[in-house]
GROMACS .gro file of N, CA and C in nm:
model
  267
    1UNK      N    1  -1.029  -1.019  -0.650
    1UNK     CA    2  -0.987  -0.895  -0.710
    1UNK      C    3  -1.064  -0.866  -0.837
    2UNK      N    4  -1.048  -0.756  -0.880
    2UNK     CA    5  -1.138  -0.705  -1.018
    2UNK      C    6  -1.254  -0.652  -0.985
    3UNK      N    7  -1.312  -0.633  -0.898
    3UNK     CA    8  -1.412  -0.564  -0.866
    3UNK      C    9  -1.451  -0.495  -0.795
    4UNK      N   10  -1.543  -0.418  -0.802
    4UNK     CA   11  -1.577  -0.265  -0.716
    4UNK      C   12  -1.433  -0.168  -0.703
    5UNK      N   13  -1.355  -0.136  -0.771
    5UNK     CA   14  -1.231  -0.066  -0.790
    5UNK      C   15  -1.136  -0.135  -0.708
    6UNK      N   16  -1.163  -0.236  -0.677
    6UNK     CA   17  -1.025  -0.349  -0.627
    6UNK      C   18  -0.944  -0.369  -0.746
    7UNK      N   19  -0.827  -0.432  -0.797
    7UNK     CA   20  -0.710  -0.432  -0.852
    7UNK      C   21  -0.745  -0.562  -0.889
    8UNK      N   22  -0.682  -0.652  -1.003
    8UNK     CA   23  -0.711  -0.806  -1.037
    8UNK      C   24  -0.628  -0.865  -0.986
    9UNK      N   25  -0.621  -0.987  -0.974
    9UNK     CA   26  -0.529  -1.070  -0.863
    9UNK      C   27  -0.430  -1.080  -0.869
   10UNK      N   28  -0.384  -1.062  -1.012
   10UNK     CA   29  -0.270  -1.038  -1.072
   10UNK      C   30  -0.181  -0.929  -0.989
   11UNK      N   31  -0.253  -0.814  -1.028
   11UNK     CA   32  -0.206  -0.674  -0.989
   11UNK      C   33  -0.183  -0.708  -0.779
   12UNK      N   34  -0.253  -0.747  -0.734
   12UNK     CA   35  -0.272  -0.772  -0.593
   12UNK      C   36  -0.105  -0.893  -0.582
   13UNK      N   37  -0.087  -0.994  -0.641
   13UNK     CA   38   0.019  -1.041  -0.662
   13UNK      C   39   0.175  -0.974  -0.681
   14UNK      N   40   0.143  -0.896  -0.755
   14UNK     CA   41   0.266  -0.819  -0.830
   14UNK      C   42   0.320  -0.694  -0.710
   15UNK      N   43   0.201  -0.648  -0.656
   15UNK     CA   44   0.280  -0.545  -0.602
   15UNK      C   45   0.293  -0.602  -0.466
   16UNK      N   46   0.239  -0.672  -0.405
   16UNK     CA   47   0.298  -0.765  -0.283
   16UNK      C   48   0.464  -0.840  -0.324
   17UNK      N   49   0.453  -0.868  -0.396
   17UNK     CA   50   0.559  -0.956  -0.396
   17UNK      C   51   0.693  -0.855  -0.424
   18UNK      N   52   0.658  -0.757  -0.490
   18UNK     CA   53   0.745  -0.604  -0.505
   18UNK      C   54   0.768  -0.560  -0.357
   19UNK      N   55   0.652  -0.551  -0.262
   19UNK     CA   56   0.704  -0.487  -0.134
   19UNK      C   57   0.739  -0.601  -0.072
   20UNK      N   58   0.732  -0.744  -0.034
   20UNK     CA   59   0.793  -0.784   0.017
   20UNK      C   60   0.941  -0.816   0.000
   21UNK      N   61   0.995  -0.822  -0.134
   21UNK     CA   62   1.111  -0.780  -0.183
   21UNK      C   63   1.170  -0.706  -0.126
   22UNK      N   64   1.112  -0.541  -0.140
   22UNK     CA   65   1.204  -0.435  -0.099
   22UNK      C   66   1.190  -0.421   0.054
   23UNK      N   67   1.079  -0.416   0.106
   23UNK     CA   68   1.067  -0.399   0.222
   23UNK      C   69   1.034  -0.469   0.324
   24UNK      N   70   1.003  -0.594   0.317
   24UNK     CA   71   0.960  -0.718   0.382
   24UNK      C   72   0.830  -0.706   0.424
   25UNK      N   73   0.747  -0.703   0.369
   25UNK     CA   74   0.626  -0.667   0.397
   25UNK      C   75   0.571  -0.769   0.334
   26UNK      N   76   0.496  -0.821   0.465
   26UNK     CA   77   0.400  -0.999   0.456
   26UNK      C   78   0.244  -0.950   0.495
   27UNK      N   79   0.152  -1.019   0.420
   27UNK     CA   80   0.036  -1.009   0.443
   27UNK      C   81  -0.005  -1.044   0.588
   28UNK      N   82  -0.066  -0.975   0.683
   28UNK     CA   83  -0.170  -1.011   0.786
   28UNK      C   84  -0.306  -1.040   0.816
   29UNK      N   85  -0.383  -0.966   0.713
   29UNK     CA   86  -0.518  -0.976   0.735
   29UNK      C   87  -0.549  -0.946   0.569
   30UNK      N   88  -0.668  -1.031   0.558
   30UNK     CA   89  -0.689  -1.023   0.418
   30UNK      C   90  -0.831  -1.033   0.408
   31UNK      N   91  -0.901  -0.940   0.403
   31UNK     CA   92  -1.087  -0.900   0.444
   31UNK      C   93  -1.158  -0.925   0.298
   32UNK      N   94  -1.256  -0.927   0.307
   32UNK     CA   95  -1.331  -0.851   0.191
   32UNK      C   96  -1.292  -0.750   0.066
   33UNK      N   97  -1.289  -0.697   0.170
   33UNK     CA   98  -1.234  -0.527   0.091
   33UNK      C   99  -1.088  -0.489   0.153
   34UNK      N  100  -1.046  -0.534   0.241
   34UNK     CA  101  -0.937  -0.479   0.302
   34UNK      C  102  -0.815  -0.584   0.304
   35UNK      N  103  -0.723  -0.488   0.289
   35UNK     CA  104  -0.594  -0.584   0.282
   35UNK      C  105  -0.498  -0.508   0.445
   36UNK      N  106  -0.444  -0.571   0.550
   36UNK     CA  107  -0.355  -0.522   0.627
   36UNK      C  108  -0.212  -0.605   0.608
   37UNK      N  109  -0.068  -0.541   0.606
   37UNK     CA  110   0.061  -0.581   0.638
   37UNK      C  111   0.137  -0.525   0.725
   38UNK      N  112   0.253  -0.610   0.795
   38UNK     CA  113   0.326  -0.592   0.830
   38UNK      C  114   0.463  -0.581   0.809
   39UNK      N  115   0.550  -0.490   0.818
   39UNK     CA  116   0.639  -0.400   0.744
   39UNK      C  117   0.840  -0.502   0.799
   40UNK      N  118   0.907  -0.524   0.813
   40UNK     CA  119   1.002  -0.510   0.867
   40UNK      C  120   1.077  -0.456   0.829
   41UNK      N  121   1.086  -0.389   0.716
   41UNK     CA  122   1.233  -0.308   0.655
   41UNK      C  123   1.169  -0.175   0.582
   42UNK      N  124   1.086  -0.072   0.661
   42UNK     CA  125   1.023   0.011   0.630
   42UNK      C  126   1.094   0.124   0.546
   43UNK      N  127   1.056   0.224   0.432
   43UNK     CA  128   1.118   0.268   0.344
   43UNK      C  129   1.192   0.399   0.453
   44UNK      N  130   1.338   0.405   0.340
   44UNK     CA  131   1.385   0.512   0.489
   44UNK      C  132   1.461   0.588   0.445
   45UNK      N  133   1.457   0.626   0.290
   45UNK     CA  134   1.478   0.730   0.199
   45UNK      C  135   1.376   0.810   0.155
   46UNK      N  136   1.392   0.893   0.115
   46UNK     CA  137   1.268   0.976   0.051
   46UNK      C  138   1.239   0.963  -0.046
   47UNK      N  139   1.341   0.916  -0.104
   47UNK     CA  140   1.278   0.859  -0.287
   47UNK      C  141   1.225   0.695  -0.255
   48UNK      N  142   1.202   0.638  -0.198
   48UNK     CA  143   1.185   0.473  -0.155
   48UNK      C  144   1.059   0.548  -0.089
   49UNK      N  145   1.002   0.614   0.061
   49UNK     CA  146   0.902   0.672   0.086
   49UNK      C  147   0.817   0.757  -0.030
   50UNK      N  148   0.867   0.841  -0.143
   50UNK     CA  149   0.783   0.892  -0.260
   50UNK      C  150   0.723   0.776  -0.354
   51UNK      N  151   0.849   0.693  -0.368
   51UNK     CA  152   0.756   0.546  -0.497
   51UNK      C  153   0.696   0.492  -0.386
   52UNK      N  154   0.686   0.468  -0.287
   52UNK     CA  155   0.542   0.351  -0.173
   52UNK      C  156   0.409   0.420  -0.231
   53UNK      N  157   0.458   0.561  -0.168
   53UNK     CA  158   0.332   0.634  -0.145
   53UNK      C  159   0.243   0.647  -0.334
   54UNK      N  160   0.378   0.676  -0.428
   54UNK     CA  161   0.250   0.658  -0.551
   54UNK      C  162   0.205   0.517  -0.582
   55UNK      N  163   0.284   0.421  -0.538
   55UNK     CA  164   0.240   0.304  -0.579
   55UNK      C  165   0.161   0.279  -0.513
   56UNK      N  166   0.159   0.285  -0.387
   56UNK     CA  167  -0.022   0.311  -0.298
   56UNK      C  168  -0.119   0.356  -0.332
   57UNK      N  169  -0.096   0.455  -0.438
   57UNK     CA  170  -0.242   0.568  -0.443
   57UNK      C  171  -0.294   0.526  -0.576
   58UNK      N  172  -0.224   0.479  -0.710
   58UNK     CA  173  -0.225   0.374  -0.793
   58UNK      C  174  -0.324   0.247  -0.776
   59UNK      N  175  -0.220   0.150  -0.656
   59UNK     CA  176  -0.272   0.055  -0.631
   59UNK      C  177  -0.459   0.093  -0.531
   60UNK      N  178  -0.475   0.155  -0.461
   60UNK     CA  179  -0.559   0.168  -0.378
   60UNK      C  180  -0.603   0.331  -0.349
   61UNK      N  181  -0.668   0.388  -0.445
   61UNK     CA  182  -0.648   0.545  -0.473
   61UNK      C  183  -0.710   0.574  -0.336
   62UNK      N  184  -0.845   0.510  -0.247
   62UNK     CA  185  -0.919   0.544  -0.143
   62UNK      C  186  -0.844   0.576  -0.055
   63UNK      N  187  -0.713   0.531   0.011
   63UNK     CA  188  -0.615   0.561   0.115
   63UNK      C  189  -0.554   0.682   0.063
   64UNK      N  190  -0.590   0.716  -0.031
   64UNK     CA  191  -0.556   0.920  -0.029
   64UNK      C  192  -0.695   0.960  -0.056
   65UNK      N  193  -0.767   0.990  -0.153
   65UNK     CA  194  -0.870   1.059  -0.135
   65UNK      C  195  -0.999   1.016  -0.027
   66UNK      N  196  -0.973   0.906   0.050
   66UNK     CA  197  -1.081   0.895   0.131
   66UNK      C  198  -0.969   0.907   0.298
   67UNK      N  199  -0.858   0.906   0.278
   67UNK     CA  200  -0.787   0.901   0.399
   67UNK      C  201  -0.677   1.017   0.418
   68UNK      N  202  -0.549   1.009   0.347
   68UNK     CA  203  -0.466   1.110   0.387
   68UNK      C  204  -0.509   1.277   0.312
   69UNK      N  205  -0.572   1.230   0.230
   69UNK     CA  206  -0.597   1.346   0.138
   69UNK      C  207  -0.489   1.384   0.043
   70UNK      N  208  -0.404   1.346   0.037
   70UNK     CA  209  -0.288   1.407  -0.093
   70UNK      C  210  -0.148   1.322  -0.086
   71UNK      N  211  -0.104   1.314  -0.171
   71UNK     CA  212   0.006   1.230  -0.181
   71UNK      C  213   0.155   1.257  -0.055
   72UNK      N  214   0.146   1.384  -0.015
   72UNK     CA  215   0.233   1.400   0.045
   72UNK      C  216   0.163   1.370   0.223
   73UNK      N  217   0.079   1.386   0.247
   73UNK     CA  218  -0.011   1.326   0.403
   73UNK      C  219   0.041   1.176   0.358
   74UNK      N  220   0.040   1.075   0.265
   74UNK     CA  221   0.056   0.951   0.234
   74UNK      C  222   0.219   0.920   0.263
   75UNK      N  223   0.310   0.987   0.202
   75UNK     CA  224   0.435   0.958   0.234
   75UNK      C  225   0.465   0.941   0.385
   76UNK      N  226   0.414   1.077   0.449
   76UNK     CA  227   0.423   1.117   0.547
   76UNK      C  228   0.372   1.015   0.698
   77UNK      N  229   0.316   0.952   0.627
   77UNK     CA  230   0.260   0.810   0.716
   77UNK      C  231   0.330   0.707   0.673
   78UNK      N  232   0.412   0.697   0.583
   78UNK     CA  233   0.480   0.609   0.521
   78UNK      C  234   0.618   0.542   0.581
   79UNK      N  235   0.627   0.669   0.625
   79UNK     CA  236   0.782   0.754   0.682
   79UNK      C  237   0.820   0.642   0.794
   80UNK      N  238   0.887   0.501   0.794
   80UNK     CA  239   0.955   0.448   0.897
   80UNK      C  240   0.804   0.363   0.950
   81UNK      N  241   0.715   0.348   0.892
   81UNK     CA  242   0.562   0.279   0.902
   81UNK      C  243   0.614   0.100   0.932
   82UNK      N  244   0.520   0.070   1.009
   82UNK     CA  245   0.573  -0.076   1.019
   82UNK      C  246   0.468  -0.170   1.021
   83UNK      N  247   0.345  -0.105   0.958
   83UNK     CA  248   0.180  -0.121   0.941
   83UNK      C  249   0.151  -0.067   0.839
   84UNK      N  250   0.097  -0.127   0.744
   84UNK     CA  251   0.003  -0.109   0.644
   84UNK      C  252  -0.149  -0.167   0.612
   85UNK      N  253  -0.219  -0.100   0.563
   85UNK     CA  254  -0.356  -0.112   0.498
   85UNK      C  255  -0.412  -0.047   0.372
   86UNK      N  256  -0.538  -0.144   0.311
   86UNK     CA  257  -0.551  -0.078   0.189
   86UNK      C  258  -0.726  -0.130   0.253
   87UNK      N  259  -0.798  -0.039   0.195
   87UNK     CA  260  -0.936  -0.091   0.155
   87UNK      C  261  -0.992  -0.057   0.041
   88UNK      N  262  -1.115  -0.065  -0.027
   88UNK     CA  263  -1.170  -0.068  -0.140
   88UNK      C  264  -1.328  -0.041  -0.116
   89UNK      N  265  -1.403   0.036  -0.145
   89UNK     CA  266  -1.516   0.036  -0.119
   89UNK      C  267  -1.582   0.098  -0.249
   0.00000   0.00000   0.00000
């Protein structure tokens, strides 16, 4: 972590251990640049789906401006999701 707009390991720590808390979400694949999880208690309020999605775009801004395009396309994939990914480029 810490480089090329990746997050420090710290930060990569902190908010994993935050979603697996709330939502059970365990690491699956852990790349280079890419992080994938798997979800079991996916957010299923709209205020629980609004904080994922900013803490996503925060943590990993490329999964909106290189993917959903705007914070609300982000929720909107968020919505009952039982798969996640982040990359960094």
């Amino acid at each position: 972590g810490g480089w090329n707009d990746t997050p420090t390991s710290e930060y990569h720590v902190g908010m994993h251990k935050s979603w697996h808390e709330r939502f059970g979400a365990e690491l699956a694949y852990v790349g280079g640049d890419t992080l994938e999880w798997v979800v079991d208690n996916p957010p299923s309020t709209l205020e629980e789906v609004r904080t994922l999605a900013l803490e996503l775009a925060f943590y990993c801004p490329d999964i909106v401006w290189q993917g959903t395009s705007d914070l609300q396309g982000l929720a909107d994939e968020l919505a009952q999701a039982r798969r996640g990914f982040c990359w960094w480029d």
